[in-house]
Short mmCIF file of C-alpha atoms and ligand atoms in Angstrom, two decimals:
data_model
loop_
_atom_site.label_atom_id
_atom_site.label_comp_id
_atom_site.label_asym_id
_atom_site.label_seq_id
_atom_site.Cartn_x
_atom_site.Cartn_y
_atom_site.Cartn_z
CA MET G 1 -31.91 -10.63 -2.23
CA THR G 2 -29.49 -12.66 0.60
CA TYR G 3 -26.99 -10.25 1.16
CA ASP G 4 -26.69 -6.58 1.02
CA ALA G 5 -22.67 -6.72 0.46
CA ILE G 6 -20.61 -9.41 -2.00
CA ILE G 7 -16.98 -8.92 -1.68
CA ILE G 8 -14.71 -10.44 -3.81
CA GLY G 9 -10.99 -10.97 -2.67
CA GLY G 10 -10.20 -11.19 1.74
CA GLY G 11 -7.38 -8.85 1.62
CA LEU G 12 -6.73 -5.58 3.89
CA ALA G 13 -9.20 -4.25 1.48
CA GLY G 14 -12.02 -6.90 1.47
CA SER G 15 -12.13 -7.89 5.28
CA ALA G 16 -11.45 -5.20 6.42
CA LEU G 17 -14.73 -3.83 5.10
CA ALA G 18 -16.35 -7.22 5.91
CA LYS G 19 -15.45 -6.26 9.63
CA ASN G 20 -16.83 -3.31 9.42
CA LEU G 21 -20.34 -3.71 7.66
CA ALA G 22 -20.90 -6.85 8.71
CA GLU G 23 -20.54 -5.44 12.54
CA ARG G 24 -23.05 -3.19 11.66
CA GLY G 25 -25.61 -5.18 11.18
CA TYR G 26 -25.43 -5.56 7.23
CA ARG G 27 -25.60 -9.34 5.82
CA VAL G 28 -22.03 -9.42 4.00
CA LEU G 29 -20.19 -12.59 2.06
CA VAL G 30 -16.30 -12.60 0.93
CA LEU G 31 -15.37 -14.56 -1.91
CA GLU G 32 -11.98 -15.67 -1.65
CA ARG G 33 -9.96 -17.37 -3.67
CA GLU G 34 -6.70 -19.17 -1.37
CA SER G 35 -7.80 -21.35 1.21
CA ARG G 36 -4.52 -20.36 3.08
CA PHE G 37 -2.43 -17.91 2.86
CA ARG G 38 1.06 -17.13 1.51
CA ASP G 39 3.39 -14.40 0.88
CA ARG G 40 2.93 -12.68 -1.77
CA VAL G 41 5.79 -10.64 -1.35
CA ARG G 42 3.51 -7.75 -1.02
CA GLY G 43 2.97 -4.38 1.61
CA GLU G 44 4.61 -5.11 5.26
CA GLN G 45 5.01 -1.04 6.17
CA MET G 46 2.32 1.53 6.84
CA HIS G 47 2.62 5.09 7.36
CA PRO G 48 1.49 6.58 9.99
CA TRP G 49 -2.14 8.14 8.15
CA GLY G 50 -3.09 4.73 7.73
CA VAL G 51 -2.28 3.87 11.06
CA SER G 52 -4.59 5.98 11.96
CA ALA G 53 -7.26 4.48 9.29
CA ALA G 54 -6.41 1.54 10.55
CA ARG G 55 -7.36 2.51 14.29
CA ARG G 56 -10.28 3.89 13.32
CA LEU G 57 -11.97 0.79 11.26
CA GLY G 58 -10.75 -1.02 14.76
CA ILE G 59 -8.30 -3.41 13.21
CA TYR G 60 -5.27 -1.78 14.67
CA ASP G 61 -4.85 -3.50 18.15
CA PRO G 62 -5.63 -6.77 16.94
CA LEU G 63 -3.16 -6.52 13.99
CA ALA G 64 -0.25 -5.53 16.76
CA ALA G 65 -1.28 -8.15 19.07
CA GLY G 66 -1.21 -10.64 16.51
CA CYS G 67 1.59 -9.60 13.79
CA GLY G 68 2.52 -6.22 14.00
CA ASN G 69 5.95 -4.22 15.05
CA GLN G 70 5.08 -0.23 15.58
CA THR G 71 7.84 1.53 14.70
CA ARG G 72 8.75 4.85 16.52
CA TRP G 73 11.60 6.55 13.72
CA TRP G 74 12.27 6.33 10.27
CA THR G 75 15.82 6.06 10.08
CA THR G 76 17.92 7.30 6.24
CA TRP G 77 20.59 5.80 5.28
CA LEU G 78 23.57 6.87 3.40
CA GLY G 79 26.94 5.07 3.37
CA GLY G 80 26.60 2.83 5.96
CA ASN G 81 25.56 6.22 8.19
CA PRO G 82 22.49 7.44 9.57
CA VAL G 83 21.76 11.02 7.95
CA PHE G 84 18.19 11.46 9.53
CA ASN G 85 16.18 9.85 12.45
CA ARG G 86 12.44 10.99 12.22
CA ASP G 87 10.97 10.74 15.08
CA LEU G 88 7.19 9.82 13.55
CA GLN G 89 5.25 10.16 16.81
CA ALA G 90 6.42 13.40 17.13
CA THR G 91 6.20 14.77 13.92
CA ALA G 92 3.67 13.12 11.88
CA PRO G 93 0.52 15.21 12.62
CA HIS G 94 -1.51 11.70 13.38
CA GLY G 95 1.27 11.17 15.94
CA ALA G 96 1.58 7.51 15.10
CA GLY G 97 4.76 5.79 14.11
CA SER G 98 4.68 3.18 11.10
CA PHE G 99 3.36 -0.37 11.63
CA ASN G 100 5.00 -3.10 10.05
CA LEU G 101 3.22 -6.27 9.40
CA TYR G 102 3.71 -9.68 7.96
CA HIS G 103 1.07 -9.58 5.25
CA PRO G 104 -0.16 -13.44 5.03
CA ALA G 105 -0.87 -13.37 9.19
CA MET G 106 -2.54 -10.12 8.67
CA GLN G 107 -4.82 -11.55 6.24
CA GLU G 108 -5.70 -14.28 8.74
CA ILE G 109 -6.33 -12.09 11.50
CA LEU G 110 -8.51 -9.86 9.69
CA LEU G 111 -10.71 -12.60 7.71
CA GLU G 112 -11.56 -14.33 11.17
CA LEU G 113 -12.16 -10.62 12.46
CA ALA G 114 -15.02 -10.38 9.42
CA GLU G 115 -16.31 -14.11 10.60
CA LYS G 116 -17.06 -12.87 13.87
CA ALA G 117 -18.19 -9.78 13.02
CA GLY G 118 -21.21 -12.00 11.42
CA ALA G 119 -19.77 -12.18 8.10
CA GLU G 120 -20.38 -15.54 5.99
CA VAL G 121 -16.31 -16.39 4.18
CA GLN G 122 -15.81 -18.83 1.77
CA ARG G 123 -12.70 -19.49 0.85
CA GLY G 124 -11.31 -21.15 -2.04
CA THR G 125 -13.80 -19.62 -4.10
CA THR G 126 -13.00 -17.92 -7.59
CA ALA G 127 -15.36 -14.75 -9.01
CA ASP G 128 -15.17 -15.43 -12.96
CA SER G 129 -18.41 -13.21 -13.65
CA VAL G 130 -19.22 -10.38 -12.82
CA ILE G 131 -22.87 -8.40 -14.40
CA PRO G 132 -22.78 -4.48 -13.06
CA GLY G 133 -26.63 -3.88 -13.13
CA SER G 134 -29.67 -3.44 -10.95
CA PRO G 135 -28.98 -5.31 -8.90
CA PRO G 136 -25.58 -6.59 -9.94
CA LYS G 137 -24.79 -10.03 -10.09
CA VAL G 138 -21.72 -12.55 -9.38
CA GLN G 139 -21.22 -15.88 -10.42
CA TYR G 140 -18.25 -17.85 -9.16
CA ARG G 141 -16.41 -21.71 -8.36
CA GLY G 142 -15.60 -22.85 -5.37
CA GLN G 143 -15.94 -26.90 -3.71
CA GLY G 144 -16.85 -28.47 -7.40
CA LYS G 145 -19.90 -25.58 -7.73
CA THR G 146 -20.62 -22.97 -9.77
CA VAL G 147 -23.33 -20.62 -8.05
CA SER G 148 -24.90 -17.40 -9.10
CA LEU G 149 -25.91 -14.28 -6.46
CA GLU G 150 -27.24 -10.64 -6.77
CA ALA G 151 -26.88 -8.36 -3.77
CA ARG G 152 -27.26 -5.00 -3.34
CA ILE G 153 -24.06 -4.07 -4.44
CA ILE G 154 -20.65 -6.16 -5.49
CA VAL G 155 -17.29 -5.36 -3.99
CA GLY G 156 -13.93 -5.78 -5.86
CA ALA G 157 -11.38 -6.08 -3.56
CA ASP G 158 -9.39 -8.65 -5.35
CA GLY G 159 -6.01 -6.68 -6.17
CA ARG G 160 -3.32 -5.11 -8.30
CA ASN G 161 -4.37 -7.86 -10.94
CA SER G 162 -8.27 -7.40 -10.47
CA HIS G 163 -10.62 -9.16 -12.72
CA VAL G 164 -13.31 -8.35 -11.26
CA ARG G 165 -12.31 -4.91 -12.70
CA SER G 166 -12.03 -5.84 -15.67
CA LEU G 167 -15.29 -8.31 -15.89
CA ALA G 168 -16.93 -5.29 -14.37
CA GLY G 169 -16.11 -2.97 -18.02
CA PHE G 170 -14.13 -0.28 -15.84
CA GLN G 171 -10.99 1.62 -17.88
CA VAL G 172 -7.50 1.17 -16.63
CA SER G 173 -4.88 4.13 -16.42
CA ARG G 174 -1.57 3.68 -16.13
CA ASP G 175 1.97 5.59 -15.37
CA PRO G 176 4.67 5.18 -17.44
CA ASP G 177 7.32 2.65 -16.35
CA ARG G 178 9.87 4.67 -14.27
CA LEU G 179 10.99 1.95 -10.86
CA MET G 180 11.12 -1.55 -10.18
CA ILE G 181 10.64 -3.13 -6.67
CA ALA G 182 12.12 -6.58 -5.33
CA GLY G 183 10.98 -7.33 -1.93
CA LEU G 184 11.83 -10.68 0.31
CA LEU G 185 11.44 -11.95 3.95
CA CYS G 186 14.54 -12.52 5.79
CA GLU G 187 15.34 -13.88 9.46
CA GLU G 188 18.79 -12.74 11.42
CA VAL G 189 18.37 -8.76 10.50
CA PRO G 190 20.06 -7.08 13.34
CA ALA G 191 18.27 -3.87 12.06
CA PRO G 192 17.28 -1.67 15.25
CA GLU G 193 13.41 -2.68 15.62
CA ASP G 194 12.11 0.63 16.36
CA ALA G 195 12.20 2.17 13.28
CA THR G 196 11.72 1.47 9.89
CA HIS G 197 14.79 1.90 8.02
CA HIS G 198 15.48 3.68 4.65
CA GLY G 199 18.78 3.23 2.65
CA VAL G 200 19.96 5.56 -0.06
CA GLY G 201 22.27 4.63 -2.43
CA PRO G 202 23.33 5.85 -6.08
CA GLY G 203 20.24 5.28 -8.26
CA ALA G 204 18.80 2.63 -6.07
CA ALA G 205 16.90 2.16 -2.77
CA THR G 206 16.53 0.34 0.23
CA LEU G 207 13.90 -0.67 3.06
CA ILE G 208 14.22 -2.30 5.76
CA ALA G 209 10.57 -2.72 7.49
CA PRO G 210 11.55 -5.16 11.28
CA LEU G 211 8.51 -7.69 12.21
CA GLY G 212 10.02 -8.49 15.65
CA GLN G 213 13.25 -11.72 16.40
CA LYS G 214 15.42 -10.44 13.74
CA ARG G 215 12.73 -10.86 11.13
CA ALA G 216 12.50 -8.20 8.41
CA ARG G 217 11.11 -7.76 5.04
CA LEU G 218 13.30 -5.88 3.13
CA TYR G 219 12.88 -4.22 -0.48
CA PHE G 220 15.37 -2.73 -2.87
CA MET G 221 14.18 -0.06 -5.47
CA TYR G 222 15.78 1.09 -8.35
CA ARG G 223 15.37 2.80 -11.81
CA LYS G 224 14.05 0.62 -15.11
CA GLU G 225 15.63 2.60 -16.90
CA ASP G 226 19.15 1.39 -15.44
CA GLY G 227 18.46 -2.15 -16.73
CA VAL G 228 15.59 -4.75 -15.73
CA ARG G 229 17.50 -7.09 -12.79
CA GLU G 230 15.75 -9.67 -12.72
CA LEU G 231 15.35 -10.46 -8.88
CA SER G 232 13.04 -13.16 -8.76
CA GLY G 233 13.22 -16.63 -7.52
CA GLU G 234 15.29 -18.42 -5.14
CA ARG G 235 18.84 -18.52 -6.91
CA ARG G 236 18.52 -14.51 -7.15
CA VAL G 237 18.34 -14.01 -3.35
CA SER G 238 22.16 -13.50 -3.16
CA ASP G 239 22.28 -10.83 -5.67
CA PHE G 240 19.18 -9.02 -4.54
CA LEU G 241 21.21 -9.51 -0.98
CA GLY G 242 23.86 -7.60 -2.55
CA CYS G 243 22.13 -4.92 -4.19
CA CYS G 244 20.80 -4.42 -0.61
CA ARG G 245 24.17 -4.71 0.69
CA SER G 246 25.35 -1.76 -1.34
CA THR G 247 22.52 0.79 -0.67
CA GLY G 248 22.93 2.91 2.29
CA ALA G 249 21.97 0.92 5.27
CA PRO G 250 25.10 -0.89 7.48
CA ALA G 251 26.30 -3.64 5.22
CA GLU G 252 26.76 -6.22 8.06
CA TRP G 253 23.17 -6.27 8.77
CA TYR G 254 22.76 -8.40 5.69
CA ASP G 255 26.05 -11.02 6.09
CA GLU G 256 23.41 -13.66 8.40
CA ALA G 257 20.74 -13.19 6.32
CA ARG G 258 18.35 -15.72 5.73
CA ALA G 259 15.55 -15.90 3.39
CA ALA G 260 12.24 -16.70 5.11
CA GLY G 261 10.21 -16.35 1.98
CA PRO G 262 10.37 -16.14 -1.49
CA LEU G 263 11.72 -13.24 -3.91
CA ALA G 264 9.84 -11.55 -6.24
CA GLU G 265 10.18 -8.21 -8.55
CA PHE G 266 7.65 -6.11 -9.65
CA ASN G 267 6.73 -3.02 -11.69
CA GLY G 268 6.22 -0.34 -9.66
CA ALA G 269 4.18 1.95 -12.01
CA ASP G 270 0.66 3.32 -10.97
CA HIS G 271 -2.28 1.75 -12.47
CA TRP G 272 -6.05 3.07 -11.27
CA VAL G 273 -9.65 3.34 -12.42
CA ASP G 274 -10.75 6.80 -12.44
CA LYS G 275 -14.73 6.42 -10.74
CA PRO G 276 -14.39 3.23 -9.63
CA ALA G 277 -17.86 2.55 -9.23
CA ARG G 278 -20.75 2.30 -11.66
CA ASP G 279 -23.92 0.28 -11.84
CA GLY G 280 -23.92 -1.24 -8.31
CA VAL G 281 -20.10 -2.47 -8.60
CA VAL G 282 -17.37 -0.99 -6.63
CA LEU G 283 -13.74 -0.83 -6.25
CA ILE G 284 -11.34 -0.73 -3.75
CA GLY G 285 -7.58 -1.20 -2.46
CA ASP G 286 -5.59 -2.22 -5.12
CA ALA G 287 -8.23 -3.17 -7.24
CA ALA G 288 -8.97 0.80 -7.48
CA ALA G 289 -5.72 2.23 -7.90
CA ALA G 290 -2.35 -0.04 -7.26
CA THR G 291 0.04 2.89 -6.19
CA ASP G 292 3.48 2.68 -6.45
CA PRO G 293 5.11 0.12 -4.12
CA ASP G 294 8.05 2.45 -4.35
CA TRP G 295 6.18 4.72 -1.96
CA GLY G 296 4.79 2.53 0.78
CA THR G 297 1.23 3.87 0.20
CA GLY G 298 -0.83 1.27 -0.90
CA LEU G 299 -1.66 -0.23 2.12
CA SER G 300 -2.84 3.21 3.93
CA LEU G 301 -4.65 4.19 0.82
CA THR G 302 -6.42 0.89 0.87
CA LEU G 303 -7.84 1.55 4.88
CA LEU G 304 -8.60 5.27 3.32
CA ASP G 305 -11.05 3.23 0.75
CA VAL G 306 -12.60 1.12 3.28
CA LEU G 307 -13.29 4.06 6.00
CA THR G 308 -14.65 6.13 2.58
CA LEU G 309 -16.79 3.55 1.37
CA ARG G 310 -18.26 2.26 4.91
CA ASP G 311 -18.91 5.86 6.13
CA SER G 312 -20.60 6.62 2.81
CA LEU G 313 -22.82 3.31 3.04
CA CYS G 314 -23.71 3.88 6.71
CA SER G 315 -24.81 7.41 6.28
CA ALA G 316 -27.18 6.20 2.92
CA SER G 317 -30.07 4.44 2.29
CA ASP G 318 -29.28 4.73 -1.26
CA TRP G 319 -26.24 2.66 -2.20
CA ASP G 320 -26.43 3.76 -5.69
CA ALA G 321 -26.20 7.69 -4.41
CA ALA G 322 -23.66 6.26 -1.49
CA ILE G 323 -21.00 4.59 -4.08
CA ARG G 324 -21.24 7.45 -5.91
CA LEU G 325 -19.52 9.64 -3.60
CA TYR G 326 -17.40 6.99 -2.24
CA SER G 327 -15.93 6.98 -6.05
CA LEU G 328 -15.74 11.26 -6.23
CA GLN G 329 -14.03 11.11 -2.80
CA HIS G 330 -11.85 8.38 -4.06
CA ASP G 331 -10.84 10.37 -7.02
CA ARG G 332 -9.63 13.52 -4.99
CA TYR G 333 -7.61 11.62 -2.63
CA TYR G 334 -6.07 9.41 -4.88
CA GLY G 335 -5.39 12.24 -7.16
CA ALA G 336 -4.03 14.50 -4.57
CA LEU G 337 -1.59 11.52 -3.38
CA HIS G 338 -0.63 10.30 -6.74
CA THR G 339 0.25 14.26 -7.35
CA VAL G 340 3.12 14.59 -4.17
CA THR G 341 4.56 10.63 -5.13
CA ARG G 342 4.33 12.05 -9.23
CA TRP G 343 6.78 14.90 -7.07
CA TYR G 344 8.70 12.60 -5.28
CA ALA G 345 9.50 10.43 -7.93
CA ASP G 346 10.30 13.81 -10.00
CA LEU G 347 12.79 14.95 -7.65
CA LEU G 348 14.46 11.68 -6.36
CA TRP G 349 14.90 9.59 -9.15
CA SER G 350 15.43 11.88 -11.82
CA THR G 351 18.68 12.29 -13.90
CA GLY G 352 21.12 14.23 -15.45
CA GLN G 353 23.64 17.15 -13.82
CA GLU G 354 20.29 19.73 -13.00
CA ALA G 355 18.21 16.69 -11.01
CA GLU G 356 21.80 15.99 -9.33
CA GLU G 357 22.03 19.90 -8.20
CA ARG G 358 18.66 20.34 -6.82
CA ARG G 359 18.42 16.76 -4.68
CA LYS G 360 21.24 18.43 -2.87
CA ARG G 361 19.84 21.73 -2.49
CA VAL G 362 16.03 20.32 -1.60
CA LEU G 363 17.15 17.18 0.61
CA PRO G 364 17.85 18.01 3.97
CA SER G 365 15.38 20.76 3.84
CA LEU G 366 12.80 18.16 2.87
CA LEU G 367 14.42 15.33 5.51
CA THR G 368 14.15 17.96 8.30
CA GLN G 369 10.30 18.15 7.47
CA PRO G 370 9.52 21.89 7.22
CA ARG G 371 6.28 23.25 7.57
CA GLY G 372 3.91 23.29 4.28
CA ILE G 373 5.74 20.88 2.41
CA PRO G 374 4.12 17.71 1.34
CA ASP G 375 5.11 14.59 3.03
CA VAL G 376 4.43 11.18 1.82
CA ILE G 377 4.99 9.43 5.40
CA GLY G 378 3.06 11.89 7.79
CA LEU G 379 0.61 13.14 6.15
CA GLY G 380 0.06 10.94 2.29
CA PRO G 381 -3.12 12.55 0.30
CA GLU G 382 -3.60 14.87 3.10
CA SER G 383 -0.21 16.83 1.64
CA PRO G 384 -0.51 20.36 0.44
CA ILE G 385 -0.52 20.10 -3.43
CA ASP G 386 -1.35 23.82 -4.47
CA ALA G 387 1.29 26.27 -6.22
CA ARG G 388 3.17 27.29 -3.13
CA ALA G 389 3.78 23.81 -1.68
CA ARG G 390 4.88 22.36 -5.52
CA ARG G 391 7.29 25.44 -5.64
CA LEU G 392 8.36 24.85 -1.66
CA PHE G 393 8.80 20.85 -2.47
CA PHE G 394 11.00 21.30 -5.58
CA GLY G 395 13.39 24.21 -3.32
CA GLU G 396 11.87 27.05 -5.81
CA GLU G 397 10.93 29.26 -2.10
CA GLU G 398 12.80 29.26 0.39
CA PRO G 399 10.95 26.77 3.61
CA VAL G 400 10.01 27.76 7.23
CA HIS G 401 11.70 25.41 9.43
CA ALA G 402 9.18 23.58 12.06
C1 FAD T 501 6.29 -5.81 -3.78
C2 FAD T 501 5.27 -4.93 -3.44
C3 FAD T 501 5.72 -4.42 -2.22
C4 FAD T 501 4.94 -3.44 -1.39
N1 FAD T 501 5.20 -2.69 -0.12
C5 FAD T 501 4.11 -2.27 0.58
C6 FAD T 501 4.59 -0.87 1.63
O1 FAD T 501 5.97 -1.60 2.33
N2 FAD T 501 3.48 -0.45 2.08
C7 FAD T 501 2.46 -0.30 1.69
O2 FAD T 501 1.39 0.53 2.31
N3 FAD T 501 1.93 -0.87 0.74
C8 FAD T 501 2.62 -1.87 0.06
N4 FAD T 501 2.97 -2.66 -1.03
C9 FAD T 501 1.15 -2.38 -1.68
C10 FAD T 501 0.07 -3.17 -0.43
O3 FAD T 501 0.53 -4.79 -0.86
C11 FAD T 501 -1.47 -3.30 -1.36
O4 FAD T 501 -1.78 -1.79 -1.51
C12 FAD T 501 -2.81 -4.17 -0.69
O5 FAD T 501 -2.06 -5.45 -0.41
C13 FAD T 501 -3.48 -3.98 -1.00
O6 FAD T 501 -4.69 -4.69 -0.33
P1 FAD T 501 -5.82 -5.52 -1.23
O7 FAD T 501 -6.82 -5.70 -0.24
O8 FAD T 501 -6.47 -4.28 -2.13
O9 FAD T 501 -5.11 -6.54 -2.34
P2 FAD T 501 -4.65 -7.62 -1.84
O10 FAD T 501 -3.71 -8.11 -0.83
O11 FAD T 501 -3.71 -8.06 -3.33
O12 FAD T 501 -5.29 -8.50 -1.77
C14 FAD T 501 -6.79 -9.21 -2.61
C15 FAD T 501 -7.21 -10.70 -2.20
O13 FAD T 501 -8.24 -11.24 -3.38
C16 FAD T 501 -8.11 -12.24 -3.32
N5 FAD T 501 -8.31 -12.29 -5.19
C17 FAD T 501 -7.80 -12.52 -6.39
N6 FAD T 501 -9.11 -12.35 -7.35
C18 FAD T 501 -9.81 -13.10 -6.51
C19 FAD T 501 -11.12 -14.03 -7.19
N7 FAD T 501 -11.05 -13.63 -8.74
N8 FAD T 501 -12.22 -14.35 -6.88
C20 FAD T 501 -11.93 -14.11 -4.97
N9 FAD T 501 -11.08 -13.61 -4.66
C21 FAD T 501 -9.86 -13.12 -5.26
C22 FAD T 501 -6.70 -12.54 -3.68
O14 FAD T 501 -6.32 -13.99 -3.02
C23 FAD T 501 -6.42 -11.49 -2.27
O15 FAD T 501 -6.72 -12.23 -0.99
C24 FAD T 501 3.23 -3.22 -1.70
C25 FAD T 501 3.03 -3.88 -2.46
C26 FAD T 501 4.28 -4.98 -3.72
C27 FAD T 501 3.85 -5.35 -4.70
#
């Protein structure tokens, strides 16, 4: 066997894992479909618990130097006014702010780091067949030829519509539809760049992730049951900006905004695999669990996968056992995160008078971060999710203020 790991997909998941395994002496091949990365409208805002994982994986500094903007504050806006300014460095347990990065540049930087660490990277190649087994096999196309290879493990890191996942026969579970999200990269957005901005409006929300030099990734989120708005394509850019303008943050921030990439809309519903490893094939990143982008947890969860799988592989000679252990751990932490984001969704997006009253009662203490309450930004899957945490979260028990 020529390779220890063949990784299909050179996104955040695949390239961060390739770098980490190659620099520990493992023989790694990365197969990446794209010859050049383009804006696919993906995640560009990483929570503090993801920043902590990025540091442990040795990718934070190169990303910060090459394509990232570290922000200290998380500002919530209502009707054009700031209602809460959270100092993430002081209040998030990992002591980090949130980190905004331009996704295509991030992919180029990480794939280059993987190559420098000794991984072989083949771009413009598409995996067509994955056969679980001992050893697992992959067949791929690229540069006019078809190649078949075996490895100790095959890693599916090919994103939310993972082909490896279906080729290897994993079952996918899916949440009911709830939220939609549209995203666009813009220039000339004068939002303060030391903060990530969260705008809240009736039945909708925005996120503004400043990338530096007045460039920002804008997201607009809304309930699917209120009617799909189809905010995709060049012709809908001014409608998209209109939706953002009326949702929380100062309207004048959008006056000069200019599109600098494609506009695309997605159904947010989580979809995931329970036990994302079998017979030599293991899934990481969005291929294992694509979380609802409305909570901005995908990049951070992806890095947690890479960290967990790396540590598991590097501490065992039996890689079948190592990927089984990863898959158990993945079920646990993704399950915890999923519980937390479902609670947030129920609290923030439910309709009706009762839900409205509960929001009024609970949101002020949630924003000021009392102890013991699930915190998707600061803690993610490390949040408490026991019965008391649930009661505190939904305002059924008095919180203890930090
Ligand atoms: C609209 C939207 C907004 C988001 N916003 C946020 C956010 O603000 N914060 C956050 O944390 N997360 C966000 N996310 C989620 C985040 O983008 C993902 O969690 C993250 O990109 C997952 O990384 P990945 O490497 O698993 O997959 P991907 O980034 O999808 O990378 C997969 C790679 O595999 C390659 N590939 C695919 N198929 C094949 C094949 N057959 N053979 C070879 N290569 C292949 C692709 O070209 C790609 O390079 C958002 C997602 C969406 C859709």
